[in-house]
Coordinates of C-alpha atoms in Angstrom, one line a residue:
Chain A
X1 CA 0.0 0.0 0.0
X2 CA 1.5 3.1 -1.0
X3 CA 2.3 6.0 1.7
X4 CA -0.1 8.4 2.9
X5 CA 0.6 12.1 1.1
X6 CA 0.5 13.3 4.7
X7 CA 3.3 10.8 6.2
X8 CA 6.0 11.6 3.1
X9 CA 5.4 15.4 3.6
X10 CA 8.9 15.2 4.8
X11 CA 10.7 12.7 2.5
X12 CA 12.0 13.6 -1.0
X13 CA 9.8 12.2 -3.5
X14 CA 12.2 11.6 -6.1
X15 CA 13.9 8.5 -6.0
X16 CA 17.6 8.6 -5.7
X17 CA 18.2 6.6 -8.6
X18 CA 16.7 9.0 -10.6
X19 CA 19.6 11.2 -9.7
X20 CA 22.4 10.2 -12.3
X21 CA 25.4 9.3 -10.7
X22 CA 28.5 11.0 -12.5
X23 CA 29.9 8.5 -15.3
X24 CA 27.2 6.0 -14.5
X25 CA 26.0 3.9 -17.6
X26 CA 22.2 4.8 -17.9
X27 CA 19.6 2.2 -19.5
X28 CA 16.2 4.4 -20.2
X29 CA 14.5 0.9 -19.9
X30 CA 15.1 0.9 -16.1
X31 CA 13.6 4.2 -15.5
X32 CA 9.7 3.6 -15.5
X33 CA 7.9 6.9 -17.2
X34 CA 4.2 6.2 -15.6
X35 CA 6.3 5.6 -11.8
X36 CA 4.2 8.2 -9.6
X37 CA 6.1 6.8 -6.2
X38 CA 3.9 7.0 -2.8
X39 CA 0.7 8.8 -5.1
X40 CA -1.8 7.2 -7.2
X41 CA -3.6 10.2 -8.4
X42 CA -3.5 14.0 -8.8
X43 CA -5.3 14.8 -5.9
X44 CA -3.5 13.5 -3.2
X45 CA -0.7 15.6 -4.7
X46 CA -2.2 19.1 -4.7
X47 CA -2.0 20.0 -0.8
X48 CA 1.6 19.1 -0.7
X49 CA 2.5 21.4 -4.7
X50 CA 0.6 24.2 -2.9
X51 CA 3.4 24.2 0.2
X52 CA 5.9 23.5 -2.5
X53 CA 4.7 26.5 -4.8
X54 CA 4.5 28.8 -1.4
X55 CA 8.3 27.8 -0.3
X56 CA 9.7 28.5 -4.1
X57 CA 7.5 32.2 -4.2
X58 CA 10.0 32.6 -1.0
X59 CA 12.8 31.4 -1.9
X60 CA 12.8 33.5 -5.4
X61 CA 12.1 36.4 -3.0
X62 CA 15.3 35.0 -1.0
X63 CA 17.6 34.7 -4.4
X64 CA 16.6 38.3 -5.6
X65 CA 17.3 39.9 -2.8
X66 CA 20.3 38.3 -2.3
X67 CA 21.7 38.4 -5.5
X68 CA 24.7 36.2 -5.0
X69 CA 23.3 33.2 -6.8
X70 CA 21.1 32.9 -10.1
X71 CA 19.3 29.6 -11.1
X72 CA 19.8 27.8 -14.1
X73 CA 16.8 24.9 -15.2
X74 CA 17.7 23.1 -18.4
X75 CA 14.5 21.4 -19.9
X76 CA 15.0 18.3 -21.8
X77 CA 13.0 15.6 -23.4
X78 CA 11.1 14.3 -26.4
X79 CA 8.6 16.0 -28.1
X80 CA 5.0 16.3 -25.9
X81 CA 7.0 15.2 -22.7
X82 CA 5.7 18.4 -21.0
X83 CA 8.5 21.0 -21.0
X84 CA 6.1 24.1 -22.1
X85 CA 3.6 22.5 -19.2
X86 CA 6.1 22.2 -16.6
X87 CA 7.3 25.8 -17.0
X88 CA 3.5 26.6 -17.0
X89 CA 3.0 24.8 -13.8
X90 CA 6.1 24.5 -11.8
X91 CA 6.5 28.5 -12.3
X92 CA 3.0 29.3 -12.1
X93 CA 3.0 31.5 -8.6
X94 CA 6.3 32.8 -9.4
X95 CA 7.2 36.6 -9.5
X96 CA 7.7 36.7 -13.5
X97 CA 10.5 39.8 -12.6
X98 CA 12.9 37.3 -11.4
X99 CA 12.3 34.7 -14.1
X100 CA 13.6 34.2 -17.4
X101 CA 12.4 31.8 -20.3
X102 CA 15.1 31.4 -23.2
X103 CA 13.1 29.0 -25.9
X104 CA 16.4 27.2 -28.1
X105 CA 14.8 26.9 -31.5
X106 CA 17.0 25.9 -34.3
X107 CA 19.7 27.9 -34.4
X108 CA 19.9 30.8 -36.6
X109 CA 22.6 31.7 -39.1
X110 CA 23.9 34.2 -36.3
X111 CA 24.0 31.8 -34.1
X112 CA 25.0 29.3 -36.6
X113 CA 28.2 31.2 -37.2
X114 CA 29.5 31.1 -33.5
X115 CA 30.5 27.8 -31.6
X116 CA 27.5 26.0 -30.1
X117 CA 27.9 27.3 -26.8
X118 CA 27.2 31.0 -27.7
X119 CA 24.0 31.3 -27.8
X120 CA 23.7 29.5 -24.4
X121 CA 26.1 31.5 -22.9
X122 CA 24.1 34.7 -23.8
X123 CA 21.0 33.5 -22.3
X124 CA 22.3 32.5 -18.8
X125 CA 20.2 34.3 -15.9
X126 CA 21.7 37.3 -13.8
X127 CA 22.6 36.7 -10.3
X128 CA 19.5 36.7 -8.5
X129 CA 17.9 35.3 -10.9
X130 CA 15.8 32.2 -12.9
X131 CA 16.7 31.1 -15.7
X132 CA 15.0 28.5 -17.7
X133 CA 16.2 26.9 -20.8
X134 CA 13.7 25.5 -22.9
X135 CA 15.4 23.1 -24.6
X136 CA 19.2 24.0 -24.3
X137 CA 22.7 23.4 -25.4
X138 CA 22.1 19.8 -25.7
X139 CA 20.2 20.1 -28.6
X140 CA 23.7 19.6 -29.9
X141 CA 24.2 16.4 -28.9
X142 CA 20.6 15.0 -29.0
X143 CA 19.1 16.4 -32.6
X144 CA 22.2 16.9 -33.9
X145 CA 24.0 13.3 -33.0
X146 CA 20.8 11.6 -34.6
X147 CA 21.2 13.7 -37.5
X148 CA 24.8 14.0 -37.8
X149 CA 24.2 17.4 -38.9
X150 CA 27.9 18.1 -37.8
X151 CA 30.8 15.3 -37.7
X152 CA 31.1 12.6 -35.0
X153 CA 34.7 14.2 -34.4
X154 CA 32.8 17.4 -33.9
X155 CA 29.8 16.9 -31.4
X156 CA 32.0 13.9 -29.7
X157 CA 34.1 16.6 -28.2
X158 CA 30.9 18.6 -27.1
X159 CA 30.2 16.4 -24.2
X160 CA 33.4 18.0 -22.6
X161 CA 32.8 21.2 -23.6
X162 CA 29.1 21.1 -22.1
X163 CA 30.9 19.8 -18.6
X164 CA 33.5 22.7 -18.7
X165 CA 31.0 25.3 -19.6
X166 CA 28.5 24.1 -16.7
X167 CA 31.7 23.9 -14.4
X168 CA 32.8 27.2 -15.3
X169 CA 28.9 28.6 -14.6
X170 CA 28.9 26.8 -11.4
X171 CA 32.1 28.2 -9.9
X172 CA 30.7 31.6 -10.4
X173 CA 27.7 31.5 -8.9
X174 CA 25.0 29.7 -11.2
X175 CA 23.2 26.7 -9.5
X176 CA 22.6 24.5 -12.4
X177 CA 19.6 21.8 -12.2
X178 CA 18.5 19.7 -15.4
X179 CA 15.4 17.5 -16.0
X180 CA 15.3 14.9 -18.6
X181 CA 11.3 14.5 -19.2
X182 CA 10.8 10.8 -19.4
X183 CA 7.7 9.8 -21.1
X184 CA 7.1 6.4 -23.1
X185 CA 6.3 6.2 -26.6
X186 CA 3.1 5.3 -26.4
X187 CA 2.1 8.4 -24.6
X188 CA 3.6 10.2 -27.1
X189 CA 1.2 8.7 -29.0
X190 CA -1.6 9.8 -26.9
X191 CA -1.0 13.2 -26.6
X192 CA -0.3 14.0 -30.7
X193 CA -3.5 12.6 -31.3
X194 CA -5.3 14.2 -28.5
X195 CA -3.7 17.8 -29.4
X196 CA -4.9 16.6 -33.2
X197 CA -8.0 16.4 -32.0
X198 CA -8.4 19.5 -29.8
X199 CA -8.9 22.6 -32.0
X200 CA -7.1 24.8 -29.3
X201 CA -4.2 22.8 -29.5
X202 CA -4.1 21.1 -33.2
X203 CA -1.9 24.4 -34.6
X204 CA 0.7 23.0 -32.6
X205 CA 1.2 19.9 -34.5
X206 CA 4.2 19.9 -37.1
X207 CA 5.2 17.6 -39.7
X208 CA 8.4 17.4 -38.1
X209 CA 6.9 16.1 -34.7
X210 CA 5.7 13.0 -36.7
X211 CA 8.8 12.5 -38.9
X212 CA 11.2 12.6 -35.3
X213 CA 9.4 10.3 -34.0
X214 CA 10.6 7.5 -36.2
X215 CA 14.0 7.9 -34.6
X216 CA 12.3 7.1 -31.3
X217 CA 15.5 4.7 -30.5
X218 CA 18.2 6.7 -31.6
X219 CA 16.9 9.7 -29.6
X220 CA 16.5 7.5 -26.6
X221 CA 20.3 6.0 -27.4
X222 CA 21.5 9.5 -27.9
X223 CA 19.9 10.9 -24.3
X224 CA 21.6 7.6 -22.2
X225 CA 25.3 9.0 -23.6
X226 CA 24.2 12.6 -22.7
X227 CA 22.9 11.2 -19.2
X228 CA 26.0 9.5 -18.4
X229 CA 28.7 11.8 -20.1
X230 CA 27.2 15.1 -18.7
X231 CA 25.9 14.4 -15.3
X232 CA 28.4 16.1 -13.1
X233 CA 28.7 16.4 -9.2
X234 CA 28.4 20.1 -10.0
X235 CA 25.6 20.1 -12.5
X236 CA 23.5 16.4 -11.9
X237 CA 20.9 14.8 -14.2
X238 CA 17.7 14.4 -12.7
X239 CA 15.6 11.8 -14.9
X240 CA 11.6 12.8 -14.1
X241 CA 9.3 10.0 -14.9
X242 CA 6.9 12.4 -16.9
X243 CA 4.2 9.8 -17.9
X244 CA 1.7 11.6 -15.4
X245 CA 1.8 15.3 -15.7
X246 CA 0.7 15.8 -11.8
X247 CA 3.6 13.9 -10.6
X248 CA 6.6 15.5 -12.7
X249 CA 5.1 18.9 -11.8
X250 CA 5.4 17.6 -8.2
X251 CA 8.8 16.2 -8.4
X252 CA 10.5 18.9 -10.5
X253 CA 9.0 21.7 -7.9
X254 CA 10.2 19.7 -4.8
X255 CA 13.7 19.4 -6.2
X256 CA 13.7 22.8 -7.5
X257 CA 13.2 23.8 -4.0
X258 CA 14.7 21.5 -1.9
X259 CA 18.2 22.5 -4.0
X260 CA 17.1 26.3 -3.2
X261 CA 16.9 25.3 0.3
X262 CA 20.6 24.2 0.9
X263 CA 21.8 27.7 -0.5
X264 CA 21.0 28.7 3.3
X265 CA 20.4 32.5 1.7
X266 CA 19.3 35.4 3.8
X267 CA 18.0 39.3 3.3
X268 CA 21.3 41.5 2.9
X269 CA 22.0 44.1 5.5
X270 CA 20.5 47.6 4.4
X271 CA 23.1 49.4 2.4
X272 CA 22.8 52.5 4.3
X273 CA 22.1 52.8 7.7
X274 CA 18.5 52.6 8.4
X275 CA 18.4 53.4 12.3
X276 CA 17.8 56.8 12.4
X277 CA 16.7 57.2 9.1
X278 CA 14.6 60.5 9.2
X279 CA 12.0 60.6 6.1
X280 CA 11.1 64.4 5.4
X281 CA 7.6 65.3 4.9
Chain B
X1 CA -23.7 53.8 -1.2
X2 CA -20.7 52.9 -3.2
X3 CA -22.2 49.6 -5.9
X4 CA -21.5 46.5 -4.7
X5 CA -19.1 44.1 -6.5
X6 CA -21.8 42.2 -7.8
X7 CA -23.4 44.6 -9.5
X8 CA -20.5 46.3 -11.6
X9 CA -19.0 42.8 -12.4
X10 CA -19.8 44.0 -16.2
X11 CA -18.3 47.8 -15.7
X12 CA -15.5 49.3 -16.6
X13 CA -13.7 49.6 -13.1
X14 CA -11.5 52.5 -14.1
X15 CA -13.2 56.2 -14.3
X16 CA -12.5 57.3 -17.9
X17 CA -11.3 60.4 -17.6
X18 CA -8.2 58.5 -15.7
X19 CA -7.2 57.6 -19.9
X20 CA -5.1 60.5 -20.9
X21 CA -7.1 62.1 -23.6
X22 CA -4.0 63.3 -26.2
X23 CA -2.9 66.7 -25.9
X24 CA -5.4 67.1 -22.3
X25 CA -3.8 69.3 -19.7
X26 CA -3.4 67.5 -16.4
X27 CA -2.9 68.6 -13.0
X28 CA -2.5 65.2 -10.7
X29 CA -3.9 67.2 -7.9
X30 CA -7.4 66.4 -9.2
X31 CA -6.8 62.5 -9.2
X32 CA -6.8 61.2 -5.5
X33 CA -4.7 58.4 -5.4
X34 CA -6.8 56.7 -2.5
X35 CA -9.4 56.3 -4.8
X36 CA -11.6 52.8 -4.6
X37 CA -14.1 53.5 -6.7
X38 CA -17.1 50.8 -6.1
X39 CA -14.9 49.1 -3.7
X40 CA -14.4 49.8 0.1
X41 CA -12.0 47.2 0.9
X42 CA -9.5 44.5 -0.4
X43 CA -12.0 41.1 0.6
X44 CA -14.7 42.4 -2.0
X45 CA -12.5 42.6 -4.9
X46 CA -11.0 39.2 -4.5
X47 CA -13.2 37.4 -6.7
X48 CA -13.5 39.9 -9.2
X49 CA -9.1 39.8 -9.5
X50 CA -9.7 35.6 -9.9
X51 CA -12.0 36.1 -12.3
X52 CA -9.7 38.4 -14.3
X53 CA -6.7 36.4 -13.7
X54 CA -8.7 33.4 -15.5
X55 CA -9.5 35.6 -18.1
X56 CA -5.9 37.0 -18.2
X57 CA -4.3 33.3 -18.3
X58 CA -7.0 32.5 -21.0
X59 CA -5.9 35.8 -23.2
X60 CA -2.0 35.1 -23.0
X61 CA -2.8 31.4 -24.2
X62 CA -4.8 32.8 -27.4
X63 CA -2.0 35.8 -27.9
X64 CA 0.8 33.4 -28.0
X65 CA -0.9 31.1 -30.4
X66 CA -1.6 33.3 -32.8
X67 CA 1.5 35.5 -32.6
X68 CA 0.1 38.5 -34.4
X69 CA 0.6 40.7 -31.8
X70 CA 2.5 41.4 -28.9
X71 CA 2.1 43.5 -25.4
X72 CA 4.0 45.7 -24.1
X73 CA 2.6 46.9 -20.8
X74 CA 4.7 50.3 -19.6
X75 CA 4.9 51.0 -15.5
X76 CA 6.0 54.3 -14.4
X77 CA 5.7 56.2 -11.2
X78 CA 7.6 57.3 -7.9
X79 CA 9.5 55.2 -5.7
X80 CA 7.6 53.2 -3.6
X81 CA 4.6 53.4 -6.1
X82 CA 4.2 49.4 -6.4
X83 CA 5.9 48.6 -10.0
X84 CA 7.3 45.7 -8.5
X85 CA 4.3 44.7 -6.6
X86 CA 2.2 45.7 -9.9
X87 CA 3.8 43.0 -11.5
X88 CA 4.1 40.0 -9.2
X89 CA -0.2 40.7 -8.1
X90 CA -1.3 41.3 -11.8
X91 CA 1.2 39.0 -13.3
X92 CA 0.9 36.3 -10.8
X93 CA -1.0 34.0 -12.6
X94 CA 0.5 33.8 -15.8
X95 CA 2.9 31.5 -17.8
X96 CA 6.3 32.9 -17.2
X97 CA 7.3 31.3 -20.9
X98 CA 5.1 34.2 -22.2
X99 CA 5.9 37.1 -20.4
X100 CA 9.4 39.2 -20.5
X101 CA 10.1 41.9 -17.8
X102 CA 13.1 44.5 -18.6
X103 CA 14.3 46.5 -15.9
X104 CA 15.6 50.0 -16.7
X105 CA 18.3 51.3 -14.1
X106 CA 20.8 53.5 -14.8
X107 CA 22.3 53.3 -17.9
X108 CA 25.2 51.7 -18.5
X109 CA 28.0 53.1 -20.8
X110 CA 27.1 51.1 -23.4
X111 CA 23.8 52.1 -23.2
X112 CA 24.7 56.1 -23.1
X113 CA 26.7 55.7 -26.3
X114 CA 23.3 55.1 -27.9
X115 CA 20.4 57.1 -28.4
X116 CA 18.1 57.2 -25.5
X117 CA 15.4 54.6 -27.2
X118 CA 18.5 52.1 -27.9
X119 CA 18.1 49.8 -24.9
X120 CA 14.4 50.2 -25.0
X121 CA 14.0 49.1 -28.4
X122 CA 15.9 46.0 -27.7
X123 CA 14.0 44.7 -25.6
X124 CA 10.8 44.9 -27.1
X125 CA 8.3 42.2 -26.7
X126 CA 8.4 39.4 -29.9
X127 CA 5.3 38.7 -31.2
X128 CA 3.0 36.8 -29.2
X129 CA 4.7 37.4 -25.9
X130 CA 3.8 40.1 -23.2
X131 CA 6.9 42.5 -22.1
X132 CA 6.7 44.2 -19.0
X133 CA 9.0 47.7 -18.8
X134 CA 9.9 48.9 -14.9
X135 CA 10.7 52.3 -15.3
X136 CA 11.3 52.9 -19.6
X137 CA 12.6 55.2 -22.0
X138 CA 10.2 57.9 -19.8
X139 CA 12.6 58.2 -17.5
X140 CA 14.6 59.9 -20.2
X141 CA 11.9 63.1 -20.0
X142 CA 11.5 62.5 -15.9
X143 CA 14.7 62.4 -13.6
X144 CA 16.7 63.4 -16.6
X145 CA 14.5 66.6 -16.6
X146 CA 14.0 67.1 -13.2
X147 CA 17.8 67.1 -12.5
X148 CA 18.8 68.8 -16.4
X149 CA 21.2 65.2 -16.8
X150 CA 21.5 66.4 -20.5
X151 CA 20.2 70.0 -22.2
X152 CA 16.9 71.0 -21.8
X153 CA 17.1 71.4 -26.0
X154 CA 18.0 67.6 -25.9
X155 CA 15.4 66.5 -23.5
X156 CA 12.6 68.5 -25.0
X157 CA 12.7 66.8 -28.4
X158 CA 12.1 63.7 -26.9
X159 CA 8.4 63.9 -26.2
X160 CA 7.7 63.8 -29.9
X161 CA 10.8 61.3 -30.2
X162 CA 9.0 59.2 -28.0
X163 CA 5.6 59.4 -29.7
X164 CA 6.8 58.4 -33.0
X165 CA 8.6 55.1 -31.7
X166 CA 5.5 53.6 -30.0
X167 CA 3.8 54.8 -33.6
X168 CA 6.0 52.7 -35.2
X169 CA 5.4 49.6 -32.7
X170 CA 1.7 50.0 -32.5
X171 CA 1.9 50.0 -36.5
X172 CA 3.6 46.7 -36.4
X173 CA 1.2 45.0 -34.0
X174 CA 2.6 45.7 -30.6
X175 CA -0.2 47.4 -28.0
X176 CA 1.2 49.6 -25.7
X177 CA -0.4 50.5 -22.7
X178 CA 1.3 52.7 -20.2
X179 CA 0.4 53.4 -17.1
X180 CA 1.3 55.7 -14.0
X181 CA 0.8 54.4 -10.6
X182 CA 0.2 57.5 -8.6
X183 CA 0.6 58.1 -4.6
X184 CA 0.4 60.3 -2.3
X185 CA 3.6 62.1 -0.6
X186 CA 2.4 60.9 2.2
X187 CA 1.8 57.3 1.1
X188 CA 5.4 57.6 -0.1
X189 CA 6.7 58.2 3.1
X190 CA 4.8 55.8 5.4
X191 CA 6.0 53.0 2.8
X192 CA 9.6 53.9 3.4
X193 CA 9.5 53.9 7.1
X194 CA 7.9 50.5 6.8
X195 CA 9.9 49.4 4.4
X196 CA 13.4 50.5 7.1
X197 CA 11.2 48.8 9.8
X198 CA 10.9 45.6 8.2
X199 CA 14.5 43.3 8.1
X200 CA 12.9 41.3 5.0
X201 CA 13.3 45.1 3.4
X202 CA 15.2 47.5 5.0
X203 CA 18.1 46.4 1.8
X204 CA 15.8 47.8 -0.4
X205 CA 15.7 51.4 0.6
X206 CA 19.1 53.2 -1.0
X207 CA 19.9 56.9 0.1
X208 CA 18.7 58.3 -3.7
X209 CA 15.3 57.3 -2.4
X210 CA 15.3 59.7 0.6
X211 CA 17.4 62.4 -2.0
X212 CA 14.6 62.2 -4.6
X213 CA 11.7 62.5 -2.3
X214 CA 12.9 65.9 -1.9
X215 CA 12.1 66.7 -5.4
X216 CA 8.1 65.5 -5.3
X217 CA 7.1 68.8 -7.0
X218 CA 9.3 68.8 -9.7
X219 CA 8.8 64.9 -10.7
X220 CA 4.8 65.9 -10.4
X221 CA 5.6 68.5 -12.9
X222 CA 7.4 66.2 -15.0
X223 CA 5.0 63.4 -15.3
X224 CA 2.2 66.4 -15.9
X225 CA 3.9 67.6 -18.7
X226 CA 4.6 63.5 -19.7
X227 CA 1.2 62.7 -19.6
X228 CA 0.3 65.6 -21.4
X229 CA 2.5 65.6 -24.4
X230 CA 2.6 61.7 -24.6
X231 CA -0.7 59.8 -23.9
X232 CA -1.8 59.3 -27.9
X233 CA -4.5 57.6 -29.5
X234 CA -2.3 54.8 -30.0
X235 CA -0.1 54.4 -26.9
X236 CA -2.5 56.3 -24.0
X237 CA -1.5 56.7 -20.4
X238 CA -3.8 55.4 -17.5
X239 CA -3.7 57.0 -14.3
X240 CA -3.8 54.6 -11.8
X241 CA -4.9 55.4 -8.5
X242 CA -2.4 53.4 -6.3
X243 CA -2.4 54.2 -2.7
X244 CA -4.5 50.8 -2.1
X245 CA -2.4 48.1 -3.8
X246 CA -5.3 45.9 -4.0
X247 CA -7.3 48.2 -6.3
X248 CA -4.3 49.4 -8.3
X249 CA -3.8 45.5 -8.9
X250 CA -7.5 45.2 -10.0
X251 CA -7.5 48.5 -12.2
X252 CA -4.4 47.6 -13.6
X253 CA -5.5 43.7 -14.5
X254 CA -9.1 44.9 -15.6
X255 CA -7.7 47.3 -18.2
X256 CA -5.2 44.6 -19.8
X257 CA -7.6 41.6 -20.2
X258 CA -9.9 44.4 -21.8
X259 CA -7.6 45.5 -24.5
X260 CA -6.6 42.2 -25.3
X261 CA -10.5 41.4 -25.4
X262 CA -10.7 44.0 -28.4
X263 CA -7.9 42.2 -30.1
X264 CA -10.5 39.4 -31.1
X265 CA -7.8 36.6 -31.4
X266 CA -8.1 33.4 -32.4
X267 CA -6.3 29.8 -32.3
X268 CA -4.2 29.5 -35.5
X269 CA -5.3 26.8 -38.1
X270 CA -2.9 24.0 -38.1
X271 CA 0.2 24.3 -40.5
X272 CA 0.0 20.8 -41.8
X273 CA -3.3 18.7 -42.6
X274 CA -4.3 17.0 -39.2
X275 CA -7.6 15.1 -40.7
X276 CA -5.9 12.3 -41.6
X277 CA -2.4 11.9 -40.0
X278 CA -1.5 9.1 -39.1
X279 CA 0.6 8.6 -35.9
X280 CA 3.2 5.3 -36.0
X281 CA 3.1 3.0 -33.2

């Protein structure tokens, strides 16, 4: 019988495992995308998002008005696993001043003409700061390893580079967290069809959705090296079983916050003295 | 006996003469900023505020669909006035993905090497997304003016500099709507001493804040002649009453989800044929 919502109020919800160890070999099989650990349904989940949203609204407030850390959250996942949702939701109470959403389309010929970190780089949040990357940097080893729209020798080295770049980020003040979105294929499925079907939703649909999903494997092969080449002690893959929207939503927020948490921030000190302060009518 | 909610669910909220008419001299003494209109305290707008956050949420979803148009929402006003607050209350709601917020401080060198509408221009909302200025190019006709940072022959042109930019904007399907959150002195002053009272805030207050209070009548001037020379059939200025944050946040919110109302949007038609697509197993 799973747990009461009420007893694990105290207990991370995401399992370790899901937590990729630094050079561990990751086999997507392993990793369940409908797992929704001590919860069966959304329900039980909302009382304990609601604490979770009301401690990240705080802890934003914390961050800005420290300013000595920013917050980086790299997105990542198939097509329909959720990103644009989990932005929606995980985000939803947040001050929008002290958040910023950088979408990584494909890359233009501006960006085209710089090395594959550039654009990234550009985009990275201020200190005090959230930063969200919509897709991100890995798009160059994910899309473009499938593809081989660059050389192996090329996008080979890139796994390095990403590691350096995130160290570099790190050691100056950027907490970076990244989610891989893990849904199955046959959800995929499911939600094409159903945002076919929904005329608020069908303009969303492209021909290259369909056509990417044919390389289903090679995209899942592609994510296991990324998962095991780039997650770091300083920068860690989380892998979110995403099957059930309720439960990544809950997951994401609580490690969001719990990571928040362990920064230990506090309000500065007034940057004048403030004691006998005498206003003037 | 003021209306009760209820009944003025369908009005307008905000008196009309509070919309700049172009060219109209103003004189902020006749606009009390404790004004409530129908309202007599915070609990009997709650429900009206969800109902336009719904609305709000509902609006942003269709706007970044159909990517004609974009927002860009203008806050200006004295220290204190509740730009910040403005935005996490009214903004609260909304997807984060779709919504920018560029904060003008001082400029930077980089900035100053440029014309005055450089930096504002670059941050422009793309289409289909909301962007939120704190502060603007307006302060380039306010404390530049009040304390003569460049030649009054300089400054001067830019009323008519400025009115030609938003032109240009609102002519390639950005709505501007500006609006000036106006308090008391008084309000003003009791916020700072809370503000110093309070060791969640007292980093906030800076010394300039305390300097510039001493120049009210001059900035009152200055936004006059602002308001004035600048509110335009295409981009007008609101006055927003904002001594009570919670009406300011319901004024401001009510006139947003009505403009966007009169944009009559719609959900794009898909870009590919969804009637028959198949979706591989």
């Amino acid at each position: 019988m799973p747990l009461k919502p009420d007893l694990i109020v105290k207990k991370m919800e995401l399992n370790p495992k899901n937590i990729v160890k630094p050079g561990d070999l990751v086999s997507l099989n392993d990793y369940p995308p409908e797992y929704t650990g001590a919860y069966e349904k959304k329900g039980q989940t909302k009382r304990r998002l609601k604490k979770l949203h009301k401690e990240l609204l705080e802890l934003q407030g914390l961050l800005y008005a420290e300013s000595q850390h920013s917050l980086l959250i790299i997105l990542q996942g198939m097509d329909t696993c959720g990103k644009d949702g989990t932005i929606r939701r995980v985000m939803g109470g947040i001050n929008v001043q002290g958040c910023d959403v950088f979408n990584f389309k494909v890359p233009t010929a501006d960006e085209l003409s710089r090395d594959f970190l550039w654009r990234a780089h550009k985009a990275v949040p201020s200190k005090g700061k959230i930063g969200i990357f919509n897709r991100s940097h890995y798009e160059d080893v994910l899309v473009v390893r499938v593809h081989n729209l660059v050389p192996e020798q090329v996008w080979s080295q890139r796994y390095q580079q990403i590691n350096d770049f995130e160290k570099m980020l790190v050691e100056n003040g950027t907490v970076v967290m990244k989610f891989y979105l893990h849904i199955s294929k046959d959800e995929q499925k499911e939600r094409l069809e159903s945002r076919i079907s929904d005329p608020t939703k069908h303009w969303k649909v492209e021909a290259s959705d369909i056509r990417e999903r044919a390389y289903w494997d090679n995209y899942m092969q592609a994510y296991e090296v990324m998962l095991q080449k780039c997650s770091t002690d300083w920068a860690p893959w989380y892998i979110i079983p995403a099957n059930k929207k309720w439960y990544r939503n809950l997951v994401v927020t609580e490690c969001i916050v719990e990571r928040l948490k362990k920064l230990d921030m506090k309000y500065p000190e007034p940057s004048i003295d403030v004691t006998d302060l005498t206003i003037g009518d």
